[in-house]
mmCIF file of C-alpha atoms in Angstrom:
data_model
loop_
_atom_site.group_PDB
_atom_site.id
_atom_site.type_symbol
_atom_site.label_atom_id
_atom_site.label_comp_id
_atom_site.label_asym_id
_atom_site.label_seq_id
_atom_site.Cartn_x
_atom_site.Cartn_y
_atom_site.Cartn_z
ATOM 1 C CA MET A 1 -39.692 4.310 0.089
ATOM 2 C CA LEU A 2 -41.022 0.782 -0.500
ATOM 3 C CA ILE A 3 -38.968 -1.213 -3.253
ATOM 4 C CA THR A 4 -40.714 -4.575 -3.776
ATOM 5 C CA ASP A 5 -39.595 -7.897 -5.262
ATOM 6 C CA VAL A 6 -35.924 -7.709 -4.626
ATOM 7 C CA GLU A 7 -33.365 -10.311 -3.829
ATOM 8 C CA VAL A 8 -31.660 -9.638 -0.628
ATOM 9 C CA GLU A 9 -28.911 -11.923 0.335
ATOM 10 C CA GLY A 10 -30.044 -14.080 3.244
ATOM 11 C CA HIS A 11 -33.802 -13.111 2.773
ATOM 12 C CA GLY A 12 -34.508 -14.324 -0.642
ATOM 13 C CA ARG A 13 -37.043 -12.394 -2.680
ATOM 14 C CA VAL A 14 -38.483 -9.783 -0.477
ATOM 15 C CA ASP A 15 -39.728 -6.211 0.102
ATOM 16 C CA VAL A 16 -37.467 -3.327 1.416
ATOM 17 C CA ARG A 17 -38.810 -0.253 3.259
ATOM 18 C CA ILE A 18 -36.532 2.724 3.545
ATOM 19 C CA THR A 19 -37.310 5.453 6.226
ATOM 20 C CA GLY A 20 -35.020 8.360 7.084
ATOM 21 C CA GLY A 21 -32.137 7.153 4.927
ATOM 22 C CA GLN A 22 -31.938 3.727 6.658
ATOM 23 C CA VAL A 23 -33.291 0.372 5.601
ATOM 24 C CA ALA A 24 -36.420 0.110 7.927
ATOM 25 C CA GLU A 25 -37.894 -3.509 7.049
ATOM 26 C CA ILE A 26 -37.130 -6.500 5.053
ATOM 27 C CA GLY A 27 -39.672 -8.972 4.444
ATOM 28 C CA PRO A 28 -42.292 -10.498 2.072
ATOM 29 C CA ARG A 29 -45.513 -8.417 1.154
ATOM 30 C CA LEU A 30 -44.722 -5.288 3.328
ATOM 31 C CA ALA A 31 -47.730 -3.340 3.536
ATOM 32 C CA GLY A 32 -47.936 -0.090 1.322
ATOM 33 C CA ARG A 33 -47.868 1.138 -2.292
ATOM 34 C CA SER A 34 -44.608 -0.005 -3.993
ATOM 35 C CA ASP A 35 -42.609 2.970 -5.006
ATOM 36 C CA LEU A 36 -40.348 0.729 -7.494
ATOM 37 C CA ASP A 37 -40.635 -2.939 -8.396
ATOM 38 C CA GLY A 38 -37.296 -4.645 -8.297
ATOM 39 C CA ARG A 39 -38.301 -7.214 -10.800
ATOM 40 C CA GLY A 40 -36.520 -9.830 -8.769
ATOM 41 C CA GLY A 41 -33.276 -8.034 -9.245
ATOM 42 C CA ALA A 42 -30.678 -8.298 -6.430
ATOM 43 C CA LEU A 43 -30.351 -5.304 -4.145
ATOM 44 C CA LEU A 44 -26.786 -4.970 -3.080
ATOM 45 C CA PRO A 45 -25.040 -2.400 -0.876
ATOM 46 C CA GLY A 46 -23.887 0.538 -2.922
ATOM 47 C CA LEU A 47 -20.489 0.036 -4.361
ATOM 48 C CA HIS A 48 -17.671 2.165 -2.730
ATOM 49 C CA ASP A 49 -14.474 3.323 -4.882
ATOM 50 C CA HIS A 50 -11.978 3.322 -1.985
ATOM 51 C CA HIS A 51 -9.259 4.881 -3.905
ATOM 52 C CA VAL A 52 -9.937 7.567 -6.594
ATOM 53 C CA HIS A 53 -8.805 10.932 -7.721
ATOM 54 C CA LEU A 54 -12.076 12.888 -8.405
ATOM 55 C CA ALA A 55 -10.941 16.373 -9.724
ATOM 56 C CA SER A 56 -8.169 14.619 -11.895
ATOM 57 C CA LEU A 57 -11.164 12.231 -13.094
ATOM 58 C CA ALA A 58 -12.953 15.274 -14.009
ATOM 59 C CA ALA A 59 -10.110 16.958 -15.869
ATOM 60 C CA GLU A 60 -9.464 13.954 -17.921
ATOM 61 C CA ALA A 61 -12.613 14.659 -20.122
ATOM 62 C CA THR A 62 -10.729 18.042 -21.319
ATOM 63 C CA SER A 63 -7.340 15.999 -21.855
ATOM 64 C CA VAL A 64 -5.857 14.206 -24.735
ATOM 65 C CA ARG A 65 -5.238 10.555 -23.839
ATOM 66 C CA VAL A 66 -1.717 9.331 -25.171
ATOM 67 C CA GLY A 67 -0.999 5.938 -23.233
ATOM 68 C CA PRO A 68 0.023 2.831 -24.849
ATOM 69 C CA ALA A 69 -3.613 1.759 -25.304
ATOM 70 C CA ASP A 70 -4.665 5.217 -26.835
ATOM 71 C CA VAL A 71 -1.950 5.890 -29.559
ATOM 72 C CA ARG A 72 0.477 3.922 -31.714
ATOM 73 C CA GLY A 73 4.139 4.888 -31.507
ATOM 74 C CA PRO A 74 5.607 8.325 -32.130
ATOM 75 C CA ASP A 75 3.378 9.180 -34.981
ATOM 76 C CA GLY A 76 0.347 8.789 -33.096
ATOM 77 C CA PHE A 77 1.682 10.591 -30.009
ATOM 78 C CA ALA A 78 2.551 13.554 -32.352
ATOM 79 C CA ALA A 79 -0.739 13.575 -34.216
ATOM 80 C CA ALA A 80 -2.435 13.532 -30.510
ATOM 81 C CA LEU A 81 -0.472 16.433 -29.472
ATOM 82 C CA ARG A 82 -1.460 18.486 -32.402
ATOM 83 C CA SER A 83 -5.232 17.624 -32.522
ATOM 84 C CA GLY A 84 -6.180 21.119 -31.495
ATOM 85 C CA GLY A 85 -5.909 24.430 -33.051
ATOM 86 C CA PRO A 86 -2.246 26.151 -33.287
ATOM 87 C CA GLY A 87 -1.320 28.048 -30.099
ATOM 88 C CA GLU A 88 -3.936 26.334 -27.745
ATOM 89 C CA TRP A 89 -2.908 24.666 -24.387
ATOM 90 C CA VAL A 90 -2.672 20.792 -24.645
ATOM 91 C CA ARG A 91 -3.201 18.573 -21.746
ATOM 92 C CA ALA A 92 -2.035 15.106 -22.503
ATOM 93 C CA VAL A 93 -2.426 12.303 -19.888
ATOM 94 C CA GLY A 94 -1.736 8.614 -19.345
ATOM 95 C CA TYR A 95 1.752 8.683 -21.149
ATOM 96 C CA HIS A 96 4.240 5.810 -20.721
ATOM 97 C CA GLN A 97 7.650 5.749 -22.351
ATOM 98 C CA SER A 98 6.878 2.817 -24.312
ATOM 99 C CA VAL A 99 4.900 5.159 -26.561
ATOM 100 C CA ALA A 100 7.794 7.360 -27.677
ATOM 101 C CA GLY A 101 10.718 7.089 -25.254
ATOM 102 C CA GLU A 102 11.626 9.505 -22.269
ATOM 103 C CA LEU A 103 10.250 12.843 -22.453
ATOM 104 C CA ASP A 104 11.612 16.397 -21.949
ATOM 105 C CA ARG A 105 11.187 19.773 -23.165
ATOM 106 C CA TRP A 106 13.232 19.378 -26.107
ATOM 107 C CA VAL A 107 11.662 16.076 -27.030
ATOM 108 C CA LEU A 108 8.364 17.456 -26.799
ATOM 109 C CA ASP A 109 9.225 20.356 -28.936
ATOM 110 C CA GLY A 110 9.986 17.927 -31.743
ATOM 111 C CA PHE A 111 6.483 16.471 -31.572
ATOM 112 C CA ALA A 112 4.568 19.952 -31.064
ATOM 113 C CA PRO A 113 6.674 22.991 -31.296
ATOM 114 C CA ASP A 114 3.853 25.439 -32.102
ATOM 115 C CA ARG A 115 1.688 25.109 -29.061
ATOM 116 C CA PRO A 116 2.071 24.836 -25.046
ATOM 117 C CA VAL A 117 1.891 21.177 -24.283
ATOM 118 C CA ARG A 118 2.089 19.475 -20.918
ATOM 119 C CA VAL A 119 2.290 15.728 -20.607
ATOM 120 C CA GLN A 120 1.349 13.527 -17.539
ATOM 121 C CA HIS A 121 2.986 10.430 -17.103
ATOM 122 C CA ARG A 122 0.428 7.724 -16.062
ATOM 123 C CA GLY A 123 1.725 7.184 -12.695
ATOM 124 C CA GLY A 124 0.519 10.928 -12.108
ATOM 125 C CA ALA A 125 3.710 12.341 -10.250
ATOM 126 C CA LEU A 126 5.471 13.576 -13.381
ATOM 127 C CA TRP A 127 4.511 16.316 -15.725
ATOM 128 C CA VAL A 128 6.782 17.221 -18.801
ATOM 129 C CA TRP A 129 6.408 20.762 -20.395
ATOM 130 C CA ASN A 130 7.708 21.787 -23.823
ATOM 131 C CA SER A 131 9.584 25.133 -24.237
ATOM 132 C CA ALA A 132 6.190 26.698 -25.540
ATOM 133 C CA ALA A 133 4.231 25.979 -22.411
ATOM 134 C CA LEU A 134 7.197 27.228 -20.234
ATOM 135 C CA ARG A 135 7.465 30.523 -22.160
ATOM 136 C CA ALA A 136 3.529 30.882 -21.924
ATOM 137 C CA ALA A 137 3.611 30.306 -18.092
ATOM 138 C CA GLY A 138 6.865 32.225 -17.392
ATOM 139 C CA VAL A 139 8.337 29.185 -15.746
ATOM 140 C CA HIS A 140 11.850 28.325 -15.763
ATOM 141 C CA SER A 141 13.085 24.878 -16.053
ATOM 142 C CA ALA A 142 16.137 23.333 -17.686
ATOM 143 C CA ASP A 143 14.213 20.266 -19.000
ATOM 144 C CA GLY A 144 10.706 20.866 -18.350
ATOM 145 C CA ARG A 145 10.249 17.713 -16.074
ATOM 146 C CA PHE A 146 8.436 18.527 -12.890
ATOM 147 C CA TRP A 147 8.178 15.682 -10.333
ATOM 148 C CA ARG A 148 5.182 16.266 -7.933
ATOM 149 C CA GLU A 149 4.758 19.823 -8.430
ATOM 150 C CA ASP A 150 1.064 19.712 -9.134
ATOM 151 C CA GLU A 151 0.480 22.371 -6.252
ATOM 152 C CA ARG A 152 2.893 24.957 -7.540
ATOM 153 C CA LEU A 153 2.241 24.716 -11.341
ATOM 154 C CA ARG A 154 -1.467 25.019 -10.868
ATOM 155 C CA GLY A 155 -1.476 28.649 -10.855
ATOM 156 C CA PHE A 156 0.560 28.922 -14.299
ATOM 157 C CA VAL A 157 -1.944 27.114 -16.434
ATOM 158 C CA PRO A 158 -5.133 27.917 -17.950
ATOM 159 C CA PRO A 159 -7.966 26.680 -15.630
ATOM 160 C CA VAL A 160 -9.447 23.289 -16.799
ATOM 161 C CA ARG A 161 -13.169 22.891 -16.634
ATOM 162 C CA LEU A 162 -14.286 20.147 -14.231
ATOM 163 C CA ASP A 163 -17.481 18.389 -15.186
ATOM 164 C CA LEU A 164 -17.877 16.878 -11.724
ATOM 165 C CA VAL A 165 -21.640 16.273 -12.403
ATOM 166 C CA SER A 166 -20.947 14.094 -15.210
ATOM 167 C CA VAL A 167 -18.533 12.297 -13.205
ATOM 168 C CA GLY A 168 -20.908 11.692 -10.609
ATOM 169 C CA LEU A 169 -23.600 10.352 -13.016
ATOM 170 C CA ARG A 170 -21.099 7.986 -14.556
ATOM 171 C CA ALA A 171 -20.241 6.798 -11.215
ATOM 172 C CA ALA A 172 -23.968 6.191 -10.146
ATOM 173 C CA ALA A 173 -24.461 4.167 -13.539
ATOM 174 C CA TYR A 174 -21.785 1.834 -12.110
ATOM 175 C CA GLY A 175 -23.664 1.554 -9.052
ATOM 176 C CA ILE A 176 -21.206 3.735 -6.989
ATOM 177 C CA THR A 177 -22.703 5.364 -4.022
ATOM 178 C CA GLY A 178 -19.549 6.517 -2.313
ATOM 179 C CA CYS A 179 -16.060 7.543 -3.157
ATOM 180 C CA THR A 180 -12.770 7.889 -1.122
ATOM 181 C CA ASN A 181 -10.786 10.676 -2.677
ATOM 182 C CA ALA A 182 -7.020 10.018 -2.444
ATOM 183 C CA ASP A 183 -5.317 13.209 -3.174
ATOM 184 C CA PRO A 184 -2.409 13.445 -0.809
ATOM 185 C CA HIS A 185 -2.606 17.339 -0.075
ATOM 186 C CA PRO A 186 -6.346 18.368 -0.752
ATOM 187 C CA GLU A 187 -6.542 21.789 -1.571
ATOM 188 C CA ASN A 188 -8.561 24.527 -0.138
ATOM 189 C CA GLY A 189 -12.137 24.291 -1.569
ATOM 190 C CA LEU A 190 -11.952 20.642 -2.520
ATOM 191 C CA LEU A 191 -14.916 19.727 -0.417
ATOM 192 C CA ASP A 192 -16.975 22.517 -2.135
ATOM 193 C CA LEU A 193 -15.872 21.440 -5.427
ATOM 194 C CA LEU A 194 -16.683 17.875 -4.888
ATOM 195 C CA SER A 195 -20.158 18.860 -3.231
ATOM 196 C CA VAL A 196 -21.890 18.504 -6.419
ATOM 197 C CA LEU A 197 -21.345 14.835 -6.546
ATOM 198 C CA PRO A 198 -24.261 12.779 -5.296
ATOM 199 C CA GLN A 199 -22.154 10.057 -3.964
ATOM 200 C CA ARG A 200 -20.997 10.122 -0.143
ATOM 201 C CA LEU A 201 -17.413 11.281 0.122
ATOM 202 C CA VAL A 202 -14.476 10.303 2.207
ATOM 203 C CA VAL A 203 -11.915 12.932 1.367
ATOM 204 C CA MET A 204 -8.526 11.847 2.838
ATOM 205 C CA GLY A 205 -6.698 14.446 5.067
ATOM 206 C CA VAL A 206 -10.193 16.160 5.828
ATOM 207 C CA GLY A 207 -12.190 15.712 8.982
ATOM 208 C CA ARG A 208 -11.862 12.233 10.728
ATOM 209 C CA ALA A 209 -10.763 10.890 7.279
ATOM 210 C CA PRO A 210 -7.391 9.016 7.132
ATOM 211 C CA VAL A 211 -4.469 11.000 6.638
ATOM 212 C CA LYS A 212 -2.807 10.320 3.350
ATOM 213 C CA VAL A 213 1.087 9.863 3.494
ATOM 214 C CA LEU A 214 2.890 9.924 0.228
ATOM 215 C CA LEU A 215 6.092 8.251 -0.127
ATOM 216 C CA ASP A 216 8.833 8.307 -2.778
ATOM 217 C CA ASP A 217 12.024 6.197 -2.751
ATOM 218 C CA THR A 218 14.271 9.321 -3.635
ATOM 219 C CA THR A 219 12.980 11.183 -0.348
ATOM 220 C CA LEU A 220 12.113 8.321 1.723
ATOM 221 C CA PRO A 221 12.054 9.282 5.279
ATOM 222 C CA ALA A 222 13.806 6.956 8.166
ATOM 223 C CA PRO A 223 11.204 4.618 9.808
ATOM 224 C CA GLY A 224 11.583 6.648 12.916
ATOM 225 C CA ASP A 225 10.869 9.807 11.225
ATOM 226 C CA LEU A 226 7.711 8.253 9.444
ATOM 227 C CA ALA A 227 6.531 6.801 12.740
ATOM 228 C CA ALA A 228 6.518 10.408 14.163
ATOM 229 C CA VAL A 229 4.361 11.458 11.248
ATOM 230 C CA VAL A 230 2.080 8.619 11.947
ATOM 231 C CA ALA A 231 1.848 9.520 15.565
ATOM 232 C CA ALA A 232 1.343 13.145 14.768
ATOM 233 C CA ALA A 233 -1.883 11.911 12.704
ATOM 234 C CA ARG A 234 -3.423 10.059 15.746
ATOM 235 C CA PRO A 235 -6.106 9.611 16.604
ATOM 236 C CA ARG A 236 -6.567 9.423 12.857
ATOM 237 C CA ALA A 237 -5.736 6.418 10.634
ATOM 238 C CA VAL A 238 -2.987 6.884 8.051
ATOM 239 C CA ALA A 239 -3.109 5.753 4.446
ATOM 240 C CA VAL A 240 0.239 5.198 3.344
ATOM 241 C CA HIS A 241 1.176 5.245 -0.410
ATOM 242 C CA CYS A 242 3.281 2.186 -0.939
ATOM 243 C CA VAL A 243 4.468 1.330 -4.534
ATOM 244 C CA THR A 244 7.772 -0.208 -3.898
ATOM 245 C CA ARG A 245 9.338 -2.792 -1.739
ATOM 246 C CA VAL A 246 11.341 -0.398 0.284
ATOM 247 C CA GLN A 247 8.358 2.036 0.809
ATOM 248 C CA LEU A 248 6.266 -0.860 2.370
ATOM 249 C CA LEU A 249 8.967 -2.089 4.605
ATOM 250 C CA VAL A 250 9.748 1.481 6.041
ATOM 251 C CA THR A 251 5.932 1.904 6.603
ATOM 252 C CA LEU A 252 5.685 -1.371 8.186
ATOM 253 C CA LEU A 253 8.577 -0.624 10.693
ATOM 254 C CA ALA A 254 6.817 2.903 11.219
ATOM 255 C CA LEU A 255 3.605 1.226 12.247
ATOM 256 C CA ASP A 256 5.369 -1.027 14.523
ATOM 257 C CA GLU A 257 6.798 1.805 16.246
ATOM 258 C CA ALA A 258 3.992 4.213 16.476
ATOM 259 C CA GLY A 259 1.398 1.323 16.775
ATOM 260 C CA PRO A 260 -1.403 0.863 14.582
ATOM 261 C CA VAL A 261 -5.044 2.084 14.798
ATOM 262 C CA ASP A 262 -8.214 0.642 13.304
ATOM 263 C CA GLY A 263 -8.511 2.083 9.730
ATOM 264 C CA ASP A 264 -4.809 2.212 9.003
ATOM 265 C CA ARG A 265 -4.343 1.509 5.287
ATOM 266 C CA ILE A 266 -1.808 0.491 2.779
ATOM 267 C CA GLU A 267 -2.372 2.230 -0.605
ATOM 268 C CA HIS A 268 -1.708 0.332 -3.574
ATOM 269 C CA GLY A 269 0.288 -2.377 -2.037
ATOM 270 C CA SER A 270 2.191 -2.656 -5.331
ATOM 271 C CA VAL A 271 5.114 -4.972 -4.363
ATOM 272 C CA ILE A 272 4.225 -6.940 -1.040
ATOM 273 C CA PRO A 273 6.874 -9.640 -0.680
ATOM 274 C CA ALA A 274 5.640 -12.745 0.712
ATOM 275 C CA GLU A 275 7.847 -12.481 4.154
ATOM 276 C CA THR A 276 5.687 -9.359 4.926
ATOM 277 C CA ILE A 277 2.336 -11.010 4.728
ATOM 278 C CA PRO A 278 2.493 -12.207 8.435
ATOM 279 C CA TRP A 279 3.536 -8.815 9.503
ATOM 280 C CA LEU A 280 0.865 -6.998 7.606
ATOM 281 C CA LYS A 281 -1.625 -9.668 9.296
ATOM 282 C CA ARG A 282 -0.047 -8.861 12.848
ATOM 283 C CA LEU A 283 -0.551 -4.999 12.359
ATOM 284 C CA GLY A 284 -4.247 -5.376 11.277
ATOM 285 C CA VAL A 285 -3.800 -2.889 8.304
ATOM 286 C CA THR A 286 -5.863 -2.898 5.492
ATOM 287 C CA VAL A 287 -4.466 -3.189 1.892
ATOM 288 C CA VAL A 288 -6.465 -1.026 -0.768
ATOM 289 C CA THR A 289 -5.200 -2.342 -3.874
ATOM 290 C CA GLN A 290 -5.614 -2.374 -7.759
ATOM 291 C CA PRO A 291 -5.957 -5.619 -9.009
ATOM 292 C CA HIS A 292 -6.619 -4.434 -12.604
ATOM 293 C CA PHE A 293 -3.095 -3.024 -13.206
ATOM 294 C CA PRO A 294 -1.155 -6.274 -14.096
ATOM 295 C CA LEU A 295 -3.562 -6.773 -16.768
ATOM 296 C CA GLU A 296 -3.669 -2.990 -17.836
ATOM 297 C CA ARG A 297 -0.162 -2.638 -17.769
ATOM 298 C CA GLY A 298 1.233 -6.223 -17.949
ATOM 299 C CA ARG A 299 3.232 -5.436 -21.214
ATOM 300 C CA GLU A 300 5.188 -2.660 -19.676
ATOM 301 C CA TYR A 301 5.440 -4.203 -16.247
ATOM 302 C CA ALA A 302 7.035 -6.975 -17.985
ATOM 303 C CA THR A 303 10.222 -4.445 -18.679
ATOM 304 C CA ASP A 304 9.574 -1.813 -16.068
ATOM 305 C CA VAL A 305 9.450 -4.005 -12.932
ATOM 306 C CA ASP A 306 12.511 -5.489 -11.171
ATOM 307 C CA PRO A 307 12.218 -9.395 -12.039
ATOM 308 C CA ASP A 308 12.485 -9.765 -8.235
ATOM 309 C CA ASP A 309 9.465 -8.054 -7.902
ATOM 310 C CA ARG A 310 7.102 -9.358 -10.614
ATOM 311 C CA ALA A 311 5.875 -12.253 -8.276
ATOM 312 C CA HIS A 312 4.602 -9.926 -5.597
ATOM 313 C CA LEU A 313 2.630 -7.422 -7.649
ATOM 314 C CA TYR A 314 -0.898 -6.169 -6.445
ATOM 315 C CA ARG A 315 -1.499 -9.286 -4.351
ATOM 316 C CA CYS A 316 -5.333 -10.494 -3.717
ATOM 317 C CA ARG A 317 -5.476 -14.031 -3.019
ATOM 318 C CA SER A 318 -2.435 -14.310 -0.960
ATOM 319 C CA LEU A 319 -3.659 -11.666 1.369
ATOM 320 C CA ALA A 320 -7.417 -12.700 1.441
ATOM 321 C CA GLU A 321 -5.952 -16.351 2.311
ATOM 322 C CA ALA A 322 -3.719 -14.895 5.281
ATOM 323 C CA GLY A 323 -6.733 -12.793 6.561
ATOM 324 C CA ILE A 324 -5.523 -9.508 5.931
ATOM 325 C CA PRO A 325 -8.319 -6.838 5.221
ATOM 326 C CA LEU A 326 -8.556 -6.216 1.410
ATOM 327 C CA ALA A 327 -10.390 -3.801 -0.764
ATOM 328 C CA ALA A 328 -10.037 -2.133 -4.030
ATOM 329 C CA GLY A 329 -10.060 1.200 -5.668
ATOM 330 C CA THR A 330 -10.086 2.016 -9.197
ATOM 331 C CA ASP A 331 -7.281 4.758 -8.845
ATOM 332 C CA ALA A 332 -9.066 6.545 -11.894
ATOM 333 C CA PRO A 333 -8.104 8.465 -13.900
ATOM 334 C CA PHE A 334 -4.638 6.495 -13.594
ATOM 335 C CA GLY A 335 -6.692 3.189 -13.999
ATOM 336 C CA THR A 336 -10.296 2.323 -15.470
ATOM 337 C CA CYS A 337 -13.092 4.104 -13.588
ATOM 338 C CA ASP A 338 -15.255 0.855 -13.883
ATOM 339 C CA PRO A 339 -15.183 -0.915 -10.690
ATOM 340 C CA TRP A 340 -16.850 -3.935 -12.503
ATOM 341 C CA ALA A 341 -13.889 -4.473 -14.881
ATOM 342 C CA VAL A 342 -11.453 -4.197 -11.716
ATOM 343 C CA MET A 343 -13.751 -6.921 -10.164
ATOM 344 C CA ARG A 344 -13.372 -9.071 -13.518
ATOM 345 C CA ALA A 345 -9.468 -8.491 -13.638
ATOM 346 C CA ALA A 346 -9.143 -9.495 -9.879
ATOM 347 C CA VAL A 347 -10.785 -13.003 -10.934
ATOM 348 C CA GLU A 348 -9.184 -13.369 -14.183
ATOM 349 C CA ARG A 349 -5.602 -12.877 -13.120
ATOM 350 C CA GLY A 350 -3.278 -15.750 -14.299
ATOM 351 C CA ASP A 351 -0.603 -15.218 -11.668
ATOM 352 C CA GLY A 352 -1.934 -17.167 -8.952
ATOM 353 C CA GLU A 353 -3.372 -13.917 -7.203
ATOM 354 C CA GLY A 354 -6.963 -14.369 -8.763
ATOM 355 C CA ILE A 355 -9.890 -14.530 -6.276
ATOM 356 C CA GLY A 356 -13.499 -15.640 -6.318
ATOM 357 C CA ARG A 357 -16.391 -13.598 -7.801
ATOM 358 C CA ARG A 358 -18.016 -12.622 -4.495
ATOM 359 C CA ALA A 359 -14.713 -11.980 -2.960
ATOM 360 C CA ALA A 360 -14.124 -9.561 -6.053
ATOM 361 C CA LEU A 361 -17.582 -7.919 -5.525
ATOM 362 C CA ASP A 362 -16.746 -7.307 -1.784
ATOM 363 C CA LEU A 363 -13.545 -5.140 -2.697
ATOM 364 C CA PHE A 364 -15.940 -2.633 -3.487
ATOM 365 C CA ALA A 365 -18.390 -3.527 -0.928
ATOM 366 C CA GLY A 366 -16.587 -2.381 2.362
ATOM 367 C CA ASP A 367 -17.132 0.177 4.770
ATOM 368 C CA PRO A 368 -16.013 3.522 3.725
ATOM 369 C CA ARG A 369 -14.047 3.908 6.995
ATOM 370 C CA LEU A 370 -12.988 0.297 7.355
ATOM 371 C CA PRO A 371 -12.808 -0.874 3.649
ATOM 372 C CA GLY A 372 -11.781 -4.644 4.498
ATOM 373 C CA ARG A 373 -15.244 -4.955 6.248
ATOM 374 C CA ALA A 374 -17.703 -5.713 3.932
ATOM 375 C CA ARG A 375 -21.409 -4.307 4.112
ATOM 376 C CA ARG A 376 -24.657 -6.154 3.622
ATOM 377 C CA VAL A 377 -28.353 -4.972 3.357
ATOM 378 C CA THR A 378 -29.718 -5.639 6.849
ATOM 379 C CA VAL A 379 -32.306 -3.523 8.907
ATOM 380 C CA GLY A 380 -30.872 -0.554 10.338
ATOM 381 C CA SER A 381 -27.997 -0.313 7.619
ATOM 382 C CA VAL A 382 -27.647 2.926 5.730
ATOM 383 C CA ALA A 383 -29.754 2.736 2.572
ATOM 384 C CA ASP A 384 -26.777 3.254 0.110
ATOM 385 C CA LEU A 385 -27.946 0.656 -2.348
ATOM 386 C CA CYS A 386 -27.377 -0.815 -6.057
ATOM 387 C CA LEU A 387 -30.283 -2.389 -7.656
ATOM 388 C CA LEU A 388 -29.515 -4.908 -10.085
ATOM 389 C CA HIS A 389 -31.463 -6.027 -13.339
ATOM 390 C CA VAL A 390 -30.529 -9.399 -12.442
ATOM 391 C CA SER A 391 -30.288 -11.971 -9.446
ATOM 392 C CA LEU A 392 -26.834 -12.043 -7.557
ATOM 393 C CA ARG A 393 -25.930 -15.349 -9.142
ATOM 394 C CA GLU A 394 -26.280 -13.845 -12.576
ATOM 395 C CA ALA A 395 -24.501 -10.583 -11.592
ATOM 396 C CA LEU A 396 -21.464 -12.610 -10.236
ATOM 397 C CA ASP A 397 -21.336 -14.568 -13.463
ATOM 398 C CA ALA A 398 -21.231 -11.361 -15.394
ATOM 399 C CA LEU A 399 -19.494 -8.864 -13.264
ATOM 400 C CA SER A 400 -20.634 -6.259 -15.688
ATOM 401 C CA ALA A 401 -21.817 -2.736 -15.224
ATOM 402 C CA GLU A 402 -24.692 -3.425 -17.701
ATOM 403 C CA THR A 403 -26.311 -5.474 -14.529
ATOM 404 C CA VAL A 404 -26.813 -2.156 -12.752
ATOM 405 C CA ARG A 405 -30.310 -0.759 -12.791
ATOM 406 C CA ALA A 406 -30.289 2.073 -9.934
ATOM 407 C CA ALA A 407 -28.236 3.440 -7.246
ATOM 408 C CA PHE A 408 -29.652 5.064 -4.088
ATOM 409 C CA VAL A 409 -27.756 7.371 -1.523
ATOM 410 C CA GLY A 410 -29.625 7.317 1.658
ATOM 411 C CA GLY A 411 -32.660 6.119 -0.122
ATOM 412 C CA ARG A 412 -32.430 8.803 -2.636
ATOM 413 C CA ARG A 413 -32.185 7.528 -6.138
ATOM 414 C CA ILE A 414 -29.123 9.168 -7.941
ATOM 415 C CA THR A 415 -29.581 7.155 -11.288
ATOM 416 C CA PRO A 416 -31.906 8.281 -14.012
ATOM 417 C CA ARG A 417 -35.337 6.635 -13.762
ATOM 418 C CA ASP A 418 -36.375 3.953 -15.816
ATOM 419 C CA GLY A 419 -39.497 1.923 -16.786
#
């Protein structure tokens, strides 16, 4: 394949030949007939979403969104739960207690008593079922609240149609050519399920991918016990879910004891106290963060987050300046699925943690296995590419998905043809 008249960083406006799934030549006026006129648009490495939950993202299409940005107060919440026919199961997602308070089965019964309802908290770990849902499924629970019981509950609910083809096409329209699926316990058959996606996939816990380690404060292991889990995963890297200060501290102690390897990751890094930054640097771990959460959830964080932690949320600039490898994932469907919106948030943050526009783009340009190592379009590189309508300079000014024209995986176009 020959793409002509594209802007490639370090080369200016050139032609690019792709052979065998790799970039074979870069130069002016390459011989051969053009397969695609780039019209001077920038040709970038394809974006990689380094932390996403693909099956949950597909399930969102059949769900009712009930987050603070989706419904207004208890009345809006009730209306959303009653939007389907009586007796139909309702799968509601994105809930936060600022909408209608804390939920249990009895509170949900007051909003929608005539149909089975299950509501997922926006963090993804908690489901709340009403009495009709518990009866329909034959599941016993005193309060209808289930914490990290997705695997057990999956067999009790009607199957959810997962349109992963649409998920893949939407991701391609954003210029995403690869995804790291971050489910902590990938179920059997997940790889087959995700195989319809046109993107390259890294599935945590499968093959050579990092092993996801999920931590909760209520069941937090001692550092030595976590070190044993890390050691058992070797030679594979680990990706440790850290959303609180104590989870991060236990993880750093465990990595100190077990010894780090290339590819070890801190997922989220929601709270990173300043005094731990040199420690992270010494260990060489990559932080895969969500810089959009302080903007998306700022109002709720102002009341939910301990005042001592608010200055340490989802760091970007301070980590980058310390030389800590940094990357980003959307965490969709628990955050926006648009990586360009995440980039804008990383730039526009007003808490001193904002980063430059190019650095924001590089959050999604990292190597799938080593996310903090940015890729570039070079001879010999894999032809996972994102072609823009505009120059790199214009794209950085906009940081918008509207600048994306085409995406390629191994030189094969995965976006619809244009003129």
